[in-house]
DNA sequence: ATGGTGGATGGTCCA
């Protein structure tokens, strides 16, 4: 089973790239973030024409998440049960048989100490509560998406220069790690122990050319599912295309 | 120190 998560940075701007990704990898499940479009305007046909079902939760201009899958999702939920302040469309979940999928777009947080940073922390706390109330560590659960956090210094280009700034600060890392401790394995990291492997590069200053990136897009699996993970890669070639997303897809294979 | 880029939008905001 091929599983992909990708922050597309606008589904309309990235339509041809998404088509290329679907043709290259033929994912069974494809989770998207930052679709940036209201549900009525989402290009569903791109998926339905290729035999995918698609579940969406979008808004105008910002945020927005979606899941395309060869088999239809059941039990689809959108957002937290009780939305927190400034609730935005950043979470969609569903199930295929025994497999549970939770696709998230954690707020960026702008800068450590800013209002948006505290919203980011609050959102992560709400996510933890949501997971505790709706899942068990013994479930076959995958949580994926743009977490906007590089979990460790190894996930950051020149961490000494970044020095605890946004996406790498101790407080957001701790909040995220509290969720991981509930029962997740970072399956990319369990298959790769080296540094220099990133999923996001700033559009500015030739960051991709210099591999000045961050590993902020993740696939986390509970132990029963992580045991079935055969491999995880970053599809860097999607970042090399003309007018790319600033993120590259993360592709995981599970033997289900 | 600043600005550099990109998407949605039609001002700026967000990343």
PDB file of C-alpha atoms (C1' of nucleotides) in Angstrom:
ATOM      1  CA  UNK A   1       0.000   0.000   0.000  1.00  0.00           C
ATOM      2  CA  UNK A   2       1.516   3.287  -1.135  1.00  0.00           C
ATOM      3  CA  UNK A   3       0.786   6.254   1.095  1.00  0.00           C
ATOM      4  CA  UNK A   4       1.714   9.851   0.274  1.00  0.00           C
ATOM      5  CA  UNK A   5       1.465  13.136   2.132  1.00  0.00           C
ATOM      6  CA  UNK A   6       2.169  16.440   0.385  1.00  0.00           C
ATOM      7  CA  UNK A   7       1.712  20.113   1.138  1.00  0.00           C
ATOM      8  CA  UNK A   8       0.768  21.154  -2.407  1.00  0.00           C
ATOM      9  CA  UNK A   9       0.639  24.915  -1.686  1.00  0.00           C
ATOM     10  CA  UNK A  10      -2.568  25.411  -3.734  1.00  0.00           C
ATOM     11  CA  UNK A  11      -4.222  22.461  -5.450  1.00  0.00           C
ATOM     12  CA  UNK A  12      -5.072  24.613  -8.464  1.00  0.00           C
ATOM     13  CA  UNK A  13      -1.522  25.922  -8.950  1.00  0.00           C
ATOM     14  CA  UNK A  14      -0.171  22.385  -8.554  1.00  0.00           C
ATOM     15  CA  UNK A  15      -2.643  20.453 -10.695  1.00  0.00           C
ATOM     16  CA  UNK A  16      -0.143  19.148 -13.274  1.00  0.00           C
ATOM     17  CA  UNK A  17       2.352  18.246 -10.552  1.00  0.00           C
ATOM     18  CA  UNK A  18      -0.287  16.292  -8.667  1.00  0.00           C
ATOM     19  CA  UNK A  19      -1.180  14.433 -11.856  1.00  0.00           C
ATOM     20  CA  UNK A  20       2.484  13.584 -12.354  1.00  0.00           C
ATOM     21  CA  UNK A  21       2.754  12.352  -8.762  1.00  0.00           C
ATOM     22  CA  UNK A  22      -0.304  10.118  -9.153  1.00  0.00           C
ATOM     23  CA  UNK A  23       1.089   8.634 -12.361  1.00  0.00           C
ATOM     24  CA  UNK A  24       4.577   8.101 -10.938  1.00  0.00           C
ATOM     25  CA  UNK A  25       3.642   6.515  -7.618  1.00  0.00           C
ATOM     26  CA  UNK A  26       0.044   5.319  -8.008  1.00  0.00           C
ATOM     27  CA  UNK A  27      -0.618   5.953  -4.318  1.00  0.00           C
ATOM     28  CA  UNK A  28      -3.457   4.105  -2.641  1.00  0.00           C
ATOM     29  CA  UNK A  29      -3.914   7.006  -0.254  1.00  0.00           C
ATOM     30  CA  UNK A  30      -2.849  10.584  -0.966  1.00  0.00           C
ATOM     31  CA  UNK A  31      -3.142  13.226   1.767  1.00  0.00           C
ATOM     32  CA  UNK A  32      -2.874  16.896   0.803  1.00  0.00           C
ATOM     33  CA  UNK A  33      -2.422  20.088   2.797  1.00  0.00           C
ATOM     34  CA  UNK A  34      -2.758  23.773   1.869  1.00  0.00           C
ATOM     35  CA  UNK A  35      -5.251  23.136  -0.897  1.00  0.00           C
ATOM     36  CA  UNK A  36      -6.292  26.818  -0.559  1.00  0.00           C
ATOM     37  CA  UNK A  37      -9.705  26.465  -2.146  1.00  0.00           C
ATOM     38  CA  UNK A  38     -13.345  26.241  -1.100  1.00  0.00           C
ATOM     39  CA  UNK A  39     -14.964  22.831  -1.455  1.00  0.00           C
ATOM     40  CA  UNK A  40     -17.228  23.874  -4.346  1.00  0.00           C
ATOM     41  CA  UNK A  41     -14.212  24.786  -6.476  1.00  0.00           C
ATOM     42  CA  UNK A  42     -11.957  21.847  -5.599  1.00  0.00           C
ATOM     43  CA  UNK A  43     -10.823  20.062  -8.805  1.00  0.00           C
ATOM     44  CA  UNK A  44     -12.406  16.720  -7.909  1.00  0.00           C
ATOM     45  CA  UNK A  45     -12.325  15.461 -11.513  1.00  0.00           C
ATOM     46  CA  UNK A  46      -8.536  15.257 -11.446  1.00  0.00           C
ATOM     47  CA  UNK A  47      -9.004  12.453  -8.912  1.00  0.00           C
ATOM     48  CA  UNK A  48     -12.298  10.883  -9.937  1.00  0.00           C
ATOM     49  CA  UNK A  49     -11.114  10.542 -13.561  1.00  0.00           C
ATOM     50  CA  UNK A  50      -8.224   8.441 -12.259  1.00  0.00           C
ATOM     51  CA  UNK A  51     -10.437   6.231 -10.147  1.00  0.00           C
ATOM     52  CA  UNK A  52      -9.898   7.979  -6.810  1.00  0.00           C
ATOM     53  CA  UNK A  53     -12.431   8.934  -4.218  1.00  0.00           C
ATOM     54  CA  UNK A  54     -11.728  12.315  -2.664  1.00  0.00           C
ATOM     55  CA  UNK A  55     -12.743  13.858   0.651  1.00  0.00           C
ATOM     56  CA  UNK A  56     -12.104  17.563   1.133  1.00  0.00           C
ATOM     57  CA  UNK A  57     -12.173  20.209   3.833  1.00  0.00           C
ATOM     58  CA  UNK A  58     -11.168  23.528   2.352  1.00  0.00           C
ATOM     59  CA  UNK A  59     -11.502  27.267   2.708  1.00  0.00           C
ATOM     60  CA  UNK A  60     -10.785  30.305   0.595  1.00  0.00           C
ATOM     61  CA  UNK A  61      -7.117  31.301   0.093  1.00  0.00           C
ATOM     62  CA  UNK A  62      -5.658  29.580   3.143  1.00  0.00           C
ATOM     63  CA  UNK A  63      -5.185  26.144   4.677  1.00  0.00           C
ATOM     64  CA  UNK A  64      -7.425  23.318   3.474  1.00  0.00           C
ATOM     65  CA  UNK A  65      -6.829  19.561   3.576  1.00  0.00           C
ATOM     66  CA  UNK A  66      -7.987  16.629   1.448  1.00  0.00           C
ATOM     67  CA  UNK A  67      -7.576  12.872   1.135  1.00  0.00           C
ATOM     68  CA  UNK A  68      -7.765  11.012  -2.161  1.00  0.00           C
ATOM     69  CA  UNK A  69      -7.946   7.224  -2.000  1.00  0.00           C
ATOM     70  CA  UNK A  70      -8.533   4.298  -4.328  1.00  0.00           C
ATOM     71  CA  UNK A  71     -10.892   2.751  -1.793  1.00  0.00           C
ATOM     72  CA  UNK A  72     -13.521   5.050  -0.344  1.00  0.00           C
ATOM     73  CA  UNK A  73     -12.927   6.338   3.172  1.00  0.00           C
ATOM     74  CA  UNK A  74     -15.547   5.647   5.812  1.00  0.00           C
ATOM     75  CA  UNK A  75     -16.237   7.555   8.997  1.00  0.00           C
ATOM     76  CA  UNK A  76     -14.844  10.804   7.620  1.00  0.00           C
ATOM     77  CA  UNK A  77     -14.449  13.608  10.162  1.00  0.00           C
ATOM     78  CA  UNK A  78     -13.450  17.217   9.548  1.00  0.00           C
ATOM     79  CA  UNK A  79     -11.822  19.430  12.166  1.00  0.00           C
ATOM     80  CA  UNK A  80     -11.834  18.932  15.924  1.00  0.00           C
ATOM     81  CA  UNK A  81     -15.099  17.973  17.614  1.00  0.00           C
ATOM     82  CA  UNK A  82     -14.997  21.301  19.415  1.00  0.00           C
ATOM     83  CA  UNK A  83     -13.172  23.779  17.222  1.00  0.00           C
ATOM     84  CA  UNK A  84     -10.669  26.001  18.993  1.00  0.00           C
ATOM     85  CA  UNK A  85     -10.542  29.758  18.480  1.00  0.00           C
ATOM     86  CA  UNK A  86      -9.634  30.846  14.962  1.00  0.00           C
ATOM     87  CA  UNK A  87     -10.634  27.352  13.877  1.00  0.00           C
ATOM     88  CA  UNK A  88      -9.389  26.770  10.381  1.00  0.00           C
ATOM     89  CA  UNK A  89      -9.616  23.838   8.051  1.00  0.00           C
ATOM     90  CA  UNK A  90      -6.549  21.855   8.965  1.00  0.00           C
ATOM     91  CA  UNK A  91      -7.678  18.337   9.847  1.00  0.00           C
ATOM     92  CA  UNK A  92      -9.500  15.572   7.990  1.00  0.00           C
ATOM     93  CA  UNK A  93      -9.680  11.921   8.951  1.00  0.00           C
ATOM     94  CA  UNK A  94     -11.199   8.662   7.811  1.00  0.00           C
ATOM     95  CA  UNK A  95     -10.800   4.899   7.729  1.00  0.00           C
ATOM     96  CA  UNK A  96     -10.300   2.161   5.168  1.00  0.00           C
ATOM     97  CA  UNK A  97     -10.926  -1.184   6.797  1.00  0.00           C
ATOM     98  CA  UNK A  98      -8.664  -1.436   9.851  1.00  0.00           C
ATOM     99  CA  UNK A  99      -6.485   1.468   8.736  1.00  0.00           C
ATOM    100  CA  UNK A 100      -7.206   4.862  10.255  1.00  0.00           C
ATOM    101  CA  UNK A 101      -5.836   8.010   8.586  1.00  0.00           C
ATOM    102  CA  UNK A 102      -5.499  11.433  10.215  1.00  0.00           C
ATOM    103  CA  UNK A 103      -4.294  14.161   7.856  1.00  0.00           C
ATOM    104  CA  UNK A 104      -3.213  17.423   9.503  1.00  0.00           C
ATOM    105  CA  UNK A 105      -1.819  20.848   8.715  1.00  0.00           C
ATOM    106  CA  UNK A 106      -0.332  22.287  11.886  1.00  0.00           C
ATOM    107  CA  UNK A 107      -0.229  26.117  11.956  1.00  0.00           C
ATOM    108  CA  UNK A 108       3.077  27.648  10.868  1.00  0.00           C
ATOM    109  CA  UNK A 109       3.426  29.842  13.951  1.00  0.00           C
ATOM    110  CA  UNK A 110       5.237  32.714  12.193  1.00  0.00           C
ATOM    111  CA  UNK A 111       7.807  33.488  14.906  1.00  0.00           C
ATOM    112  CA  UNK A 112       8.525  32.216  18.417  1.00  0.00           C
ATOM    113  CA  UNK A 113       6.560  34.291  20.939  1.00  0.00           C
ATOM    114  CA  UNK A 114       4.123  35.730  18.397  1.00  0.00           C
ATOM    115  CA  UNK A 115       0.354  35.455  18.667  1.00  0.00           C
ATOM    116  CA  UNK A 116       0.417  32.881  15.869  1.00  0.00           C
ATOM    117  CA  UNK A 117       3.022  30.869  17.772  1.00  0.00           C
ATOM    118  CA  UNK A 118       0.715  30.507  20.770  1.00  0.00           C
ATOM    119  CA  UNK A 119      -2.090  29.519  18.420  1.00  0.00           C
ATOM    120  CA  UNK A 120       0.221  26.832  17.040  1.00  0.00           C
ATOM    121  CA  UNK A 121       0.868  25.471  20.548  1.00  0.00           C
ATOM    122  CA  UNK A 122      -2.843  25.606  21.365  1.00  0.00           C
ATOM    123  CA  UNK A 123      -3.639  23.738  18.138  1.00  0.00           C
ATOM    124  CA  UNK A 124      -1.135  20.992  18.991  1.00  0.00           C
ATOM    125  CA  UNK A 125      -2.710  20.609  22.453  1.00  0.00           C
ATOM    126  CA  UNK A 126      -6.134  20.282  20.812  1.00  0.00           C
ATOM    127  CA  UNK A 127      -4.699  17.658  18.467  1.00  0.00           C
ATOM    128  CA  UNK A 128      -3.350  15.658  21.403  1.00  0.00           C
ATOM    129  CA  UNK A 129      -6.745  15.714  23.079  1.00  0.00           C
ATOM    130  CA  UNK A 130      -8.416  14.750  19.800  1.00  0.00           C
ATOM    131  CA  UNK A 131      -6.120  11.745  19.405  1.00  0.00           C
ATOM    132  CA  UNK A 132      -6.535  10.630  23.022  1.00  0.00           C
ATOM    133  CA  UNK A 133     -10.317  10.787  22.737  1.00  0.00           C
ATOM    134  CA  UNK A 134     -10.695   9.110  19.341  1.00  0.00           C
ATOM    135  CA  UNK A 135      -7.929   6.530  18.957  1.00  0.00           C
ATOM    136  CA  UNK A 136      -5.922   3.884  20.801  1.00  0.00           C
ATOM    137  CA  UNK A 137      -2.197   3.172  20.455  1.00  0.00           C
ATOM    138  CA  UNK A 138      -3.159  -0.368  19.440  1.00  0.00           C
ATOM    139  CA  UNK A 139      -5.075   0.977  16.395  1.00  0.00           C
ATOM    140  CA  UNK A 140      -3.471   0.843  12.962  1.00  0.00           C
ATOM    141  CA  UNK A 141      -3.327   4.619  12.803  1.00  0.00           C
ATOM    142  CA  UNK A 142      -1.267   6.915  10.600  1.00  0.00           C
ATOM    143  CA  UNK A 143      -1.014  10.635  11.350  1.00  0.00           C
ATOM    144  CA  UNK A 144       0.539  12.567   8.512  1.00  0.00           C
ATOM    145  CA  UNK A 145       0.874  16.012   7.061  1.00  0.00           C
ATOM    146  CA  UNK A 146       2.686  19.302   7.309  1.00  0.00           C
ATOM    147  CA  UNK A 147       3.588  19.477  11.000  1.00  0.00           C
ATOM    148  CA  UNK A 148       5.590  22.708  10.576  1.00  0.00           C
ATOM    149  CA  UNK A 149       8.050  21.332  13.152  1.00  0.00           C
ATOM    150  CA  UNK A 150      11.476  19.801  12.628  1.00  0.00           C
ATOM    151  CA  UNK A 151      11.558  17.322  15.539  1.00  0.00           C
ATOM    152  CA  UNK A 152      15.331  17.321  16.082  1.00  0.00           C
ATOM    153  CA  UNK A 153      18.400  19.321  15.087  1.00  0.00           C
ATOM    154  CA  UNK A 154      19.245  16.618  12.548  1.00  0.00           C
ATOM    155  CA  UNK A 155      16.075  17.695  10.721  1.00  0.00           C
ATOM    156  CA  UNK A 156      17.330  21.269  10.228  1.00  0.00           C
ATOM    157  CA  UNK A 157      19.913  22.725   7.858  1.00  0.00           C
ATOM    158  CA  UNK A 158      22.605  24.394  10.007  1.00  0.00           C
ATOM    159  CA  UNK A 159      20.661  24.106  13.294  1.00  0.00           C
ATOM    160  CA  UNK A 160      23.210  26.252  15.119  1.00  0.00           C
ATOM    161  CA  UNK A 161      22.218  29.205  12.921  1.00  0.00           C
ATOM    162  CA  UNK A 162      18.504  28.498  13.251  1.00  0.00           C
ATOM    163  CA  UNK A 163      18.994  28.327  17.020  1.00  0.00           C
ATOM    164  CA  UNK A 164      15.538  27.539  18.382  1.00  0.00           C
ATOM    165  CA  UNK A 165      13.580  29.683  15.934  1.00  0.00           C
ATOM    166  CA  UNK A 166      10.183  28.790  14.494  1.00  0.00           C
ATOM    167  CA  UNK A 167       9.816  25.137  13.477  1.00  0.00           C
ATOM    168  CA  UNK A 168      12.736  24.182  15.730  1.00  0.00           C
ATOM    169  CA  UNK A 169      12.011  25.763  19.114  1.00  0.00           C
ATOM    170  CA  UNK A 170      12.114  23.656  22.263  1.00  0.00           C
ATOM    171  CA  UNK A 171       8.537  24.435  23.274  1.00  0.00           C
ATOM    172  CA  UNK A 172       6.873  23.394  20.019  1.00  0.00           C
ATOM    173  CA  UNK A 173       9.114  20.333  19.824  1.00  0.00           C
ATOM    174  CA  UNK A 174       8.026  19.360  23.331  1.00  0.00           C
ATOM    175  CA  UNK A 175       4.352  19.810  22.498  1.00  0.00           C
ATOM    176  CA  UNK A 176       4.775  17.597  19.439  1.00  0.00           C
ATOM    177  CA  UNK A 177       6.832  15.034  21.316  1.00  0.00           C
ATOM    178  CA  UNK A 178       4.063  14.720  23.916  1.00  0.00           C
ATOM    179  CA  UNK A 179       1.827  13.462  21.106  1.00  0.00           C
ATOM    180  CA  UNK A 180       4.523  11.128  19.802  1.00  0.00           C
ATOM    181  CA  UNK A 181       4.900   9.653  23.297  1.00  0.00           C
ATOM    182  CA  UNK A 182       1.227   8.646  23.197  1.00  0.00           C
ATOM    183  CA  UNK A 183       2.273   5.935  20.760  1.00  0.00           C
ATOM    184  CA  UNK A 184       3.696   6.999  17.410  1.00  0.00           C
ATOM    185  CA  UNK A 185       6.750   6.022  15.415  1.00  0.00           C
ATOM    186  CA  UNK A 186       8.269   8.541  12.979  1.00  0.00           C
ATOM    187  CA  UNK A 187       8.573   5.978  10.200  1.00  0.00           C
ATOM    188  CA  UNK A 188      10.780   8.147   7.996  1.00  0.00           C
ATOM    189  CA  UNK A 189      13.321   8.468  10.787  1.00  0.00           C
ATOM    190  CA  UNK A 190      13.151   4.778  11.619  1.00  0.00           C
ATOM    191  CA  UNK A 191      14.257   4.052   8.035  1.00  0.00           C
ATOM    192  CA  UNK A 192      16.896   6.819   7.730  1.00  0.00           C
ATOM    193  CA  UNK A 193      19.316   7.850  10.461  1.00  0.00           C
ATOM    194  CA  UNK A 194      21.327  10.410   8.488  1.00  0.00           C
ATOM    195  CA  UNK A 195      20.904  14.198   8.344  1.00  0.00           C
ATOM    196  CA  UNK A 196      20.450  16.386   5.279  1.00  0.00           C
ATOM    197  CA  UNK A 197      17.086  14.820   4.407  1.00  0.00           C
ATOM    198  CA  UNK A 198      14.405  17.489   4.230  1.00  0.00           C
ATOM    199  CA  UNK A 199      10.853  17.993   2.977  1.00  0.00           C
ATOM    200  CA  UNK A 200      10.621  21.806   2.788  1.00  0.00           C
ATOM    201  CA  UNK A 201      12.897  24.453   1.329  1.00  0.00           C
ATOM    202  CA  UNK A 202      12.139  28.187   1.355  1.00  0.00           C
ATOM    203  CA  UNK A 203      11.357  29.664  -2.071  1.00  0.00           C
ATOM    204  CA  UNK A 204      13.856  32.411  -1.287  1.00  0.00           C
ATOM    205  CA  UNK A 205      17.646  32.602  -1.455  1.00  0.00           C
ATOM    206  CA  UNK A 206      18.048  29.477  -3.544  1.00  0.00           C
ATOM    207  CA  UNK A 207      17.313  27.344  -0.519  1.00  0.00           C
ATOM    208  CA  UNK A 208      16.561  24.190  -2.504  1.00  0.00           C
ATOM    209  CA  UNK A 209      19.697  24.513  -4.647  1.00  0.00           C
ATOM    210  CA  UNK A 210      21.736  24.738  -1.424  1.00  0.00           C
ATOM    211  CA  UNK A 211      19.654  22.021   0.287  1.00  0.00           C
ATOM    212  CA  UNK A 212      18.925  24.567   3.023  1.00  0.00           C
ATOM    213  CA  UNK A 213      15.828  22.753   4.178  1.00  0.00           C
ATOM    214  CA  UNK A 214      13.815  21.409   7.072  1.00  0.00           C
ATOM    215  CA  UNK A 215      12.134  18.060   7.640  1.00  0.00           C
ATOM    216  CA  UNK A 216       8.695  19.245   8.706  1.00  0.00           C
ATOM    217  CA  UNK A 217       6.359  16.910   6.802  1.00  0.00           C
ATOM    218  CA  UNK A 218       5.854  13.643   8.591  1.00  0.00           C
ATOM    219  CA  UNK A 219       4.313  10.194   8.520  1.00  0.00           C
ATOM    220  CA  UNK A 220       3.773   8.862  12.009  1.00  0.00           C
ATOM    221  CA  UNK A 221       2.390   5.385  12.586  1.00  0.00           C
ATOM    222  CA  UNK A 222       1.294   3.531  15.686  1.00  0.00           C
ATOM    223  CA  UNK A 223       3.444   0.500  16.512  1.00  0.00           C
ATOM    224  CA  UNK A 224       1.175  -2.112  14.871  1.00  0.00           C
ATOM    225  CA  UNK A 225       1.265  -0.149  11.618  1.00  0.00           C
ATOM    226  CA  UNK A 226       4.919   0.911  11.847  1.00  0.00           C
ATOM    227  CA  UNK A 227       5.788  -2.784  12.019  1.00  0.00           C
ATOM    228  CA  UNK A 228       4.359  -3.081   8.490  1.00  0.00           C
ATOM    229  CA  UNK A 229       6.242  -0.099   7.041  1.00  0.00           C
ATOM    230  CA  UNK A 230       8.579  -1.283   4.278  1.00  0.00           C
ATOM    231  CA  UNK A 231      10.170   2.087   3.511  1.00  0.00           C
ATOM    232  CA  UNK A 232       9.764   5.854   3.325  1.00  0.00           C
ATOM    233  CA  UNK A 233      11.272   8.339   0.874  1.00  0.00           C
ATOM    234  CA  UNK A 234      11.069  12.043   0.067  1.00  0.00           C
ATOM    235  CA  UNK A 235      10.008  12.600  -3.557  1.00  0.00           C
ATOM    236  CA  UNK A 236      12.546  15.380  -4.093  1.00  0.00           C
ATOM    237  CA  UNK A 237      12.020  15.360  -7.840  1.00  0.00           C
ATOM    238  CA  UNK A 238       8.674  17.114  -7.337  1.00  0.00           C
ATOM    239  CA  UNK A 239      10.570  20.065  -5.833  1.00  0.00           C
ATOM    240  CA  UNK A 240      12.784  20.272  -8.954  1.00  0.00           C
ATOM    241  CA  UNK A 241       9.894  20.960 -11.355  1.00  0.00           C
ATOM    242  CA  UNK A 242       8.973  24.367 -12.791  1.00  0.00           C
ATOM    243  CA  UNK A 243       6.937  26.418 -10.287  1.00  0.00           C
ATOM    244  CA  UNK A 244       7.042  23.761  -7.575  1.00  0.00           C
ATOM    245  CA  UNK A 245       5.398  23.600  -4.184  1.00  0.00           C
ATOM    246  CA  UNK A 246       7.902  24.610  -1.523  1.00  0.00           C
ATOM    247  CA  UNK A 247       7.355  21.131  -0.007  1.00  0.00           C
ATOM    248  CA  UNK A 248       8.236  17.714  -1.434  1.00  0.00           C
ATOM    249  CA  UNK A 249       5.915  14.717  -0.992  1.00  0.00           C
ATOM    250  CA  UNK A 250       6.731  12.004   1.551  1.00  0.00           C
ATOM    251  CA  UNK A 251       6.033   8.517   0.200  1.00  0.00           C
ATOM    252  CA  UNK A 252       5.612   5.544   2.538  1.00  0.00           C
ATOM    253  CA  UNK A 253       5.015   1.901   1.714  1.00  0.00           C
ATOM    254  CA  UNK A 254       3.084  -0.369   4.080  1.00  0.00           C
ATOM    255  CA  UNK A 255       2.683  -4.105   3.716  1.00  0.00           C
ATOM    256  CA  UNK A 256      -0.955  -4.526   4.588  1.00  0.00           C
TER     257      UNK A 256
ATOM    258  C1'  DA B   1      20.367  44.937   8.159  1.00  0.00           C
ATOM    259  C1'  DT B   2      17.504  44.143   4.483  1.00  0.00           C
ATOM    260  C1'  DG B   3      15.397  41.561   1.187  1.00  0.00           C
ATOM    261  C1'  DG B   4      15.016  37.939  -1.353  1.00  0.00           C
ATOM    262  C1'  DT B   5       9.987  34.215  -3.612  1.00  0.00           C
ATOM    263  C1'  DG B   6       5.410  32.384  -4.258  1.00  0.00           C
ATOM    264  C1'  DG B   7       0.016  31.742  -3.896  1.00  0.00           C
ATOM    265  C1'  DA B   8      -4.510  33.964  -3.601  1.00  0.00           C
ATOM    266  C1'  DT B   9      -6.158  38.202  -4.351  1.00  0.00           C
ATOM    267  C1'  DG B  10      -7.324  42.440  -6.281  1.00  0.00           C
ATOM    268  C1'  DG B  11      -5.408  45.328  -0.048  1.00  0.00           C
ATOM    269  C1'  DT B  12      -2.424  42.756   1.726  1.00  0.00           C
ATOM    270  C1'  DC B  13      -2.019  38.291   4.322  1.00  0.00           C
ATOM    271  C1'  DC B  14       0.288  34.138   4.873  1.00  0.00           C
ATOM    272  C1'  DA B  15       4.087  31.054   4.527  1.00  0.00           C
TER     273       DA B  15
END
